[in-house]
PDB file of C-alpha atoms in Angstrom:
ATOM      1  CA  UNK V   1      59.127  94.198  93.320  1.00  0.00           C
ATOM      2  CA  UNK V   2      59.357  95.801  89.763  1.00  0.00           C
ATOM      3  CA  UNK V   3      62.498  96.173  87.867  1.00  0.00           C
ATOM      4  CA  UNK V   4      63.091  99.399  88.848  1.00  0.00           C
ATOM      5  CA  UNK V   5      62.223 101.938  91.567  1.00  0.00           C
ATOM      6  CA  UNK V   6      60.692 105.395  90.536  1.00  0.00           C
ATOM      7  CA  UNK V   7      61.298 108.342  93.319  1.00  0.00           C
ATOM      8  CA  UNK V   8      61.586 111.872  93.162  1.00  0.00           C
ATOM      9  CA  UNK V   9      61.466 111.948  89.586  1.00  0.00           C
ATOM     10  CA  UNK V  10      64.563 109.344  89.321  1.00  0.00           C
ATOM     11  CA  UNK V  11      64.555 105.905  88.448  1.00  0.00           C
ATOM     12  CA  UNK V  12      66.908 103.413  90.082  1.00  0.00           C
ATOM     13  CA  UNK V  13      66.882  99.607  90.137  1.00  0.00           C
ATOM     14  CA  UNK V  14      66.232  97.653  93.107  1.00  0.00           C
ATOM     15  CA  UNK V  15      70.316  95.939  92.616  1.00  0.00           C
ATOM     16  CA  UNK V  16      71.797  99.668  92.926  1.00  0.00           C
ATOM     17  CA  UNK V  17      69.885 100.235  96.249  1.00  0.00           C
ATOM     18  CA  UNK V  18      71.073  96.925  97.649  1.00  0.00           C
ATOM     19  CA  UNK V  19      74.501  97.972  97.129  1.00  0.00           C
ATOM     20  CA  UNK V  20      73.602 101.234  99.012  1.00  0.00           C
ATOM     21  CA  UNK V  21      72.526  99.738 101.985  1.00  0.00           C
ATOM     22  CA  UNK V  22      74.242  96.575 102.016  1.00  0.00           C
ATOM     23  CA  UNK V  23      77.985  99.347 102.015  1.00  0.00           C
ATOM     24  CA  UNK V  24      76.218 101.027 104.460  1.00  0.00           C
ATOM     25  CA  UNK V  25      75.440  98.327 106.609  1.00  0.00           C
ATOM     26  CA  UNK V  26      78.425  96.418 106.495  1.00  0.00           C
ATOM     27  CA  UNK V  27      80.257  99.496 108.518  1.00  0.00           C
ATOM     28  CA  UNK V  28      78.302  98.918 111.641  1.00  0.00           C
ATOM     29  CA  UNK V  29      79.820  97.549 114.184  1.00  0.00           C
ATOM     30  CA  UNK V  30      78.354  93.926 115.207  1.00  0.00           C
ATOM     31  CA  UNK V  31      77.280  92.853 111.654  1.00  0.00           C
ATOM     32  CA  UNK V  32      78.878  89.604 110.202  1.00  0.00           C
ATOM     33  CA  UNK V  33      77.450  89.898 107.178  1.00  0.00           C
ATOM     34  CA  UNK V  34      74.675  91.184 105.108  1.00  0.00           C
ATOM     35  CA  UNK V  35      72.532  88.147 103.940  1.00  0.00           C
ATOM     36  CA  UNK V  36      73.333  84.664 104.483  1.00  0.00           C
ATOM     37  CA  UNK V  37      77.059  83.842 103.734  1.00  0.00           C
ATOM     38  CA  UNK V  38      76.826  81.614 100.574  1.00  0.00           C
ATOM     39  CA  UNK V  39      79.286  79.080 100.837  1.00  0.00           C
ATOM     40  CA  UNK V  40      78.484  78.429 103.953  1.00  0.00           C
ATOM     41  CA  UNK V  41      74.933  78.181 102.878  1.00  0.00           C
ATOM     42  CA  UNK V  42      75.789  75.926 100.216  1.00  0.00           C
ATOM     43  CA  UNK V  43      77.276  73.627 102.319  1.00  0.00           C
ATOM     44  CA  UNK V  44      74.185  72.910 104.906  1.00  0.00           C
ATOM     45  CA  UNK V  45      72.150  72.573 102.052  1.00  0.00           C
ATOM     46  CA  UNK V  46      74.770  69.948 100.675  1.00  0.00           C
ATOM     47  CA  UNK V  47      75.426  68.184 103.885  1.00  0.00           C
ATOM     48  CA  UNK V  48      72.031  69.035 105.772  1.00  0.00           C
ATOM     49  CA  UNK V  49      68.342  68.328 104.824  1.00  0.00           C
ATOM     50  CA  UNK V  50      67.769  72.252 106.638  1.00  0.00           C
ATOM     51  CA  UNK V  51      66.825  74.582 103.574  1.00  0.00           C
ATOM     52  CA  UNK V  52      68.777  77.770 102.604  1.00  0.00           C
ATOM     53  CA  UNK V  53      67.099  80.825 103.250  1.00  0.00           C
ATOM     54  CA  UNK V  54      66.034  81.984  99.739  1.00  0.00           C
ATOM     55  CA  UNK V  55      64.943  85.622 100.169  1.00  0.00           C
ATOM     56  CA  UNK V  56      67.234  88.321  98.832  1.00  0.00           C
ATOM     57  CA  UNK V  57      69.316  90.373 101.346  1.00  0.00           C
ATOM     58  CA  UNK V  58      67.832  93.574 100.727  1.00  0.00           C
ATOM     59  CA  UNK V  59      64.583  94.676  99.333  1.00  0.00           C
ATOM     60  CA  UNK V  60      63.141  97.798  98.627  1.00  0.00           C
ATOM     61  CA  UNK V  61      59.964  99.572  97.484  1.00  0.00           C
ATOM     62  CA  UNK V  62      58.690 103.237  97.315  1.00  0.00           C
ATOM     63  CA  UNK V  63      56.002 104.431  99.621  1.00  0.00           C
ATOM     64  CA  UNK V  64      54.414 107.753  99.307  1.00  0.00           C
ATOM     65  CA  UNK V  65      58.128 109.122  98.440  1.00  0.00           C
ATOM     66  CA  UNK V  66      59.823 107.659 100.481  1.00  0.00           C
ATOM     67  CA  UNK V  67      62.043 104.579 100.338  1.00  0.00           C
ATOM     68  CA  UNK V  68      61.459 101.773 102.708  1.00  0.00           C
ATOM     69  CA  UNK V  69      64.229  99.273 103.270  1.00  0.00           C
ATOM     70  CA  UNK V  70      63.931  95.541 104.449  1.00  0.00           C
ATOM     71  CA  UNK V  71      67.417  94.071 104.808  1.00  0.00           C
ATOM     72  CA  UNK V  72      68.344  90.458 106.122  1.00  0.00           C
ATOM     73  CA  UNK V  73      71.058  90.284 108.718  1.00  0.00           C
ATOM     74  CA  UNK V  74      73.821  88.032 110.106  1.00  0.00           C
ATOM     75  CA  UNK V  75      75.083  88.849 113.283  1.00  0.00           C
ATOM     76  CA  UNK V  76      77.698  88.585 116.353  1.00  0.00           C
ATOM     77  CA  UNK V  77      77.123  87.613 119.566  1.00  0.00           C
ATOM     78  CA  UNK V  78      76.686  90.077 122.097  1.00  0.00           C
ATOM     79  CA  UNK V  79      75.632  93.034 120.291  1.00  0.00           C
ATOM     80  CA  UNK V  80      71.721  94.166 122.056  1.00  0.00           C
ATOM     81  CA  UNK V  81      69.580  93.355 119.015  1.00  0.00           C
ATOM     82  CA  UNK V  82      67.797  96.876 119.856  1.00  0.00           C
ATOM     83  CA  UNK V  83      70.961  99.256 119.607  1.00  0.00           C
ATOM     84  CA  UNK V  84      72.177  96.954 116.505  1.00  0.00           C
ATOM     85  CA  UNK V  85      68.591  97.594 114.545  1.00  0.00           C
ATOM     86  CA  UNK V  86      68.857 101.254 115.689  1.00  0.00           C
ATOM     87  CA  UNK V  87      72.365 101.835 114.606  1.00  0.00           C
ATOM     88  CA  UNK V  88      71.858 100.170 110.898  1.00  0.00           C
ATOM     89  CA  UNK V  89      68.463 102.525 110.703  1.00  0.00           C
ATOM     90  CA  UNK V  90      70.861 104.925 110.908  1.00  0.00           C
ATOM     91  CA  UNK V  91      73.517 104.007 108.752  1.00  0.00           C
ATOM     92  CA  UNK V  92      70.677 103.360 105.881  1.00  0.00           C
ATOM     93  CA  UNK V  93      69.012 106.546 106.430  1.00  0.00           C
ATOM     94  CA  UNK V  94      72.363 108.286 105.848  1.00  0.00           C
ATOM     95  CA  UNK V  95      73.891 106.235 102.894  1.00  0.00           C
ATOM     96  CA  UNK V  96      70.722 106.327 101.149  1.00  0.00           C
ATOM     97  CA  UNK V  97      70.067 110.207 101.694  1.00  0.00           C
ATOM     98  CA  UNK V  98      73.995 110.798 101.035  1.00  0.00           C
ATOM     99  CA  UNK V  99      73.834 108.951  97.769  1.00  0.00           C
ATOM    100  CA  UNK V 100      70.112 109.202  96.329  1.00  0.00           C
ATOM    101  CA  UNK V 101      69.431 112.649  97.565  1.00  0.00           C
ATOM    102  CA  UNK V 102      65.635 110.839  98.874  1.00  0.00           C
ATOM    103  CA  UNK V 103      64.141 110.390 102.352  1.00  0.00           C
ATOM    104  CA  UNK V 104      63.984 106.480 103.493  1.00  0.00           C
ATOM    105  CA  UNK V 105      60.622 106.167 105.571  1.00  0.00           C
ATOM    106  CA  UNK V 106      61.265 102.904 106.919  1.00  0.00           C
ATOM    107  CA  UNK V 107      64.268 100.242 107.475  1.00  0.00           C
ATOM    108  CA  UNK V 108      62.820  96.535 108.323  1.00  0.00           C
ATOM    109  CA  UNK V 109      65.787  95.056 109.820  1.00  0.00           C
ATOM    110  CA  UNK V 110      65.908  91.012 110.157  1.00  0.00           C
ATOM    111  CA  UNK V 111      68.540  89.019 112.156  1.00  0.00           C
ATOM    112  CA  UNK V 112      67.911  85.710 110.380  1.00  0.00           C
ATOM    113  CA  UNK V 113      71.801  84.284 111.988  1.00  0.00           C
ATOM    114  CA  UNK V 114      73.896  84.878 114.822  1.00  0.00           C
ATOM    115  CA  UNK V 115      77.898  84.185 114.672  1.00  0.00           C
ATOM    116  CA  UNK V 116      79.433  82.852 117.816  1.00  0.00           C
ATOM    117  CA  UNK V 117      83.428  84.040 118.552  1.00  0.00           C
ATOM    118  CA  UNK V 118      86.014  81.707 117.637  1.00  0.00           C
ATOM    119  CA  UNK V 119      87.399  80.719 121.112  1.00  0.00           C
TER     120      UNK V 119
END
């Protein structure tokens, strides 16, 4: 990814897109979190030979005009992983239409955690 993203004659960096989606996203019912939370990150990698996932939360990159959208997910138990992807399509599509004025052509979602209830 470059420094900054050029669409529909605007330029916009990557970091002000990630706060975009990642407002967006956080509204949707059955997301934890957007990313990995980092403390608790830092401590497996502290305590645990497992290694923290490295790769930024959300990414983003202009295709043919359009804006696609990768964004890394933690998320609760017992929300269909279908109807989740679908609904924070939607929320991305909206945010990023609502705020940038520009059409988003695709939204990659990843669940890289799932958070059990406290019982």
């Amino acid at each position: 990814m470059s420094n900054e993203l050029v669409i529909s004659g605007i330029c916009v960096a990557p970091a002000v897109v990630a706060t975009i989606v990642t407002q967006a996203v956080e509204r949707v019912e059955g997301v934890a979190s957007v990313g990995e939370n980092a403390i608790a990150s830092s401590l497996i990698s502290v305590f645990t030979a497992r290694p923290v996932n490295e790769e930024p939360a959300v990414e983003s990159e202009v295709v043919d005009d359009k804006l696609n959208v990768s964004v890394r997910l933690s998320v609760f138990y017992g929300y269909p992983f279908t109807k989740l992807a679908d609904d924070v399509r939607s929320a991305v599509a909206s945010a990023v239409k609502g705020q940038m004025g520009v059409e988003v052509g695709a939204v990659d979602v990843c669940i890289d955690n799932l958070v059990f209830p406290k019982e």
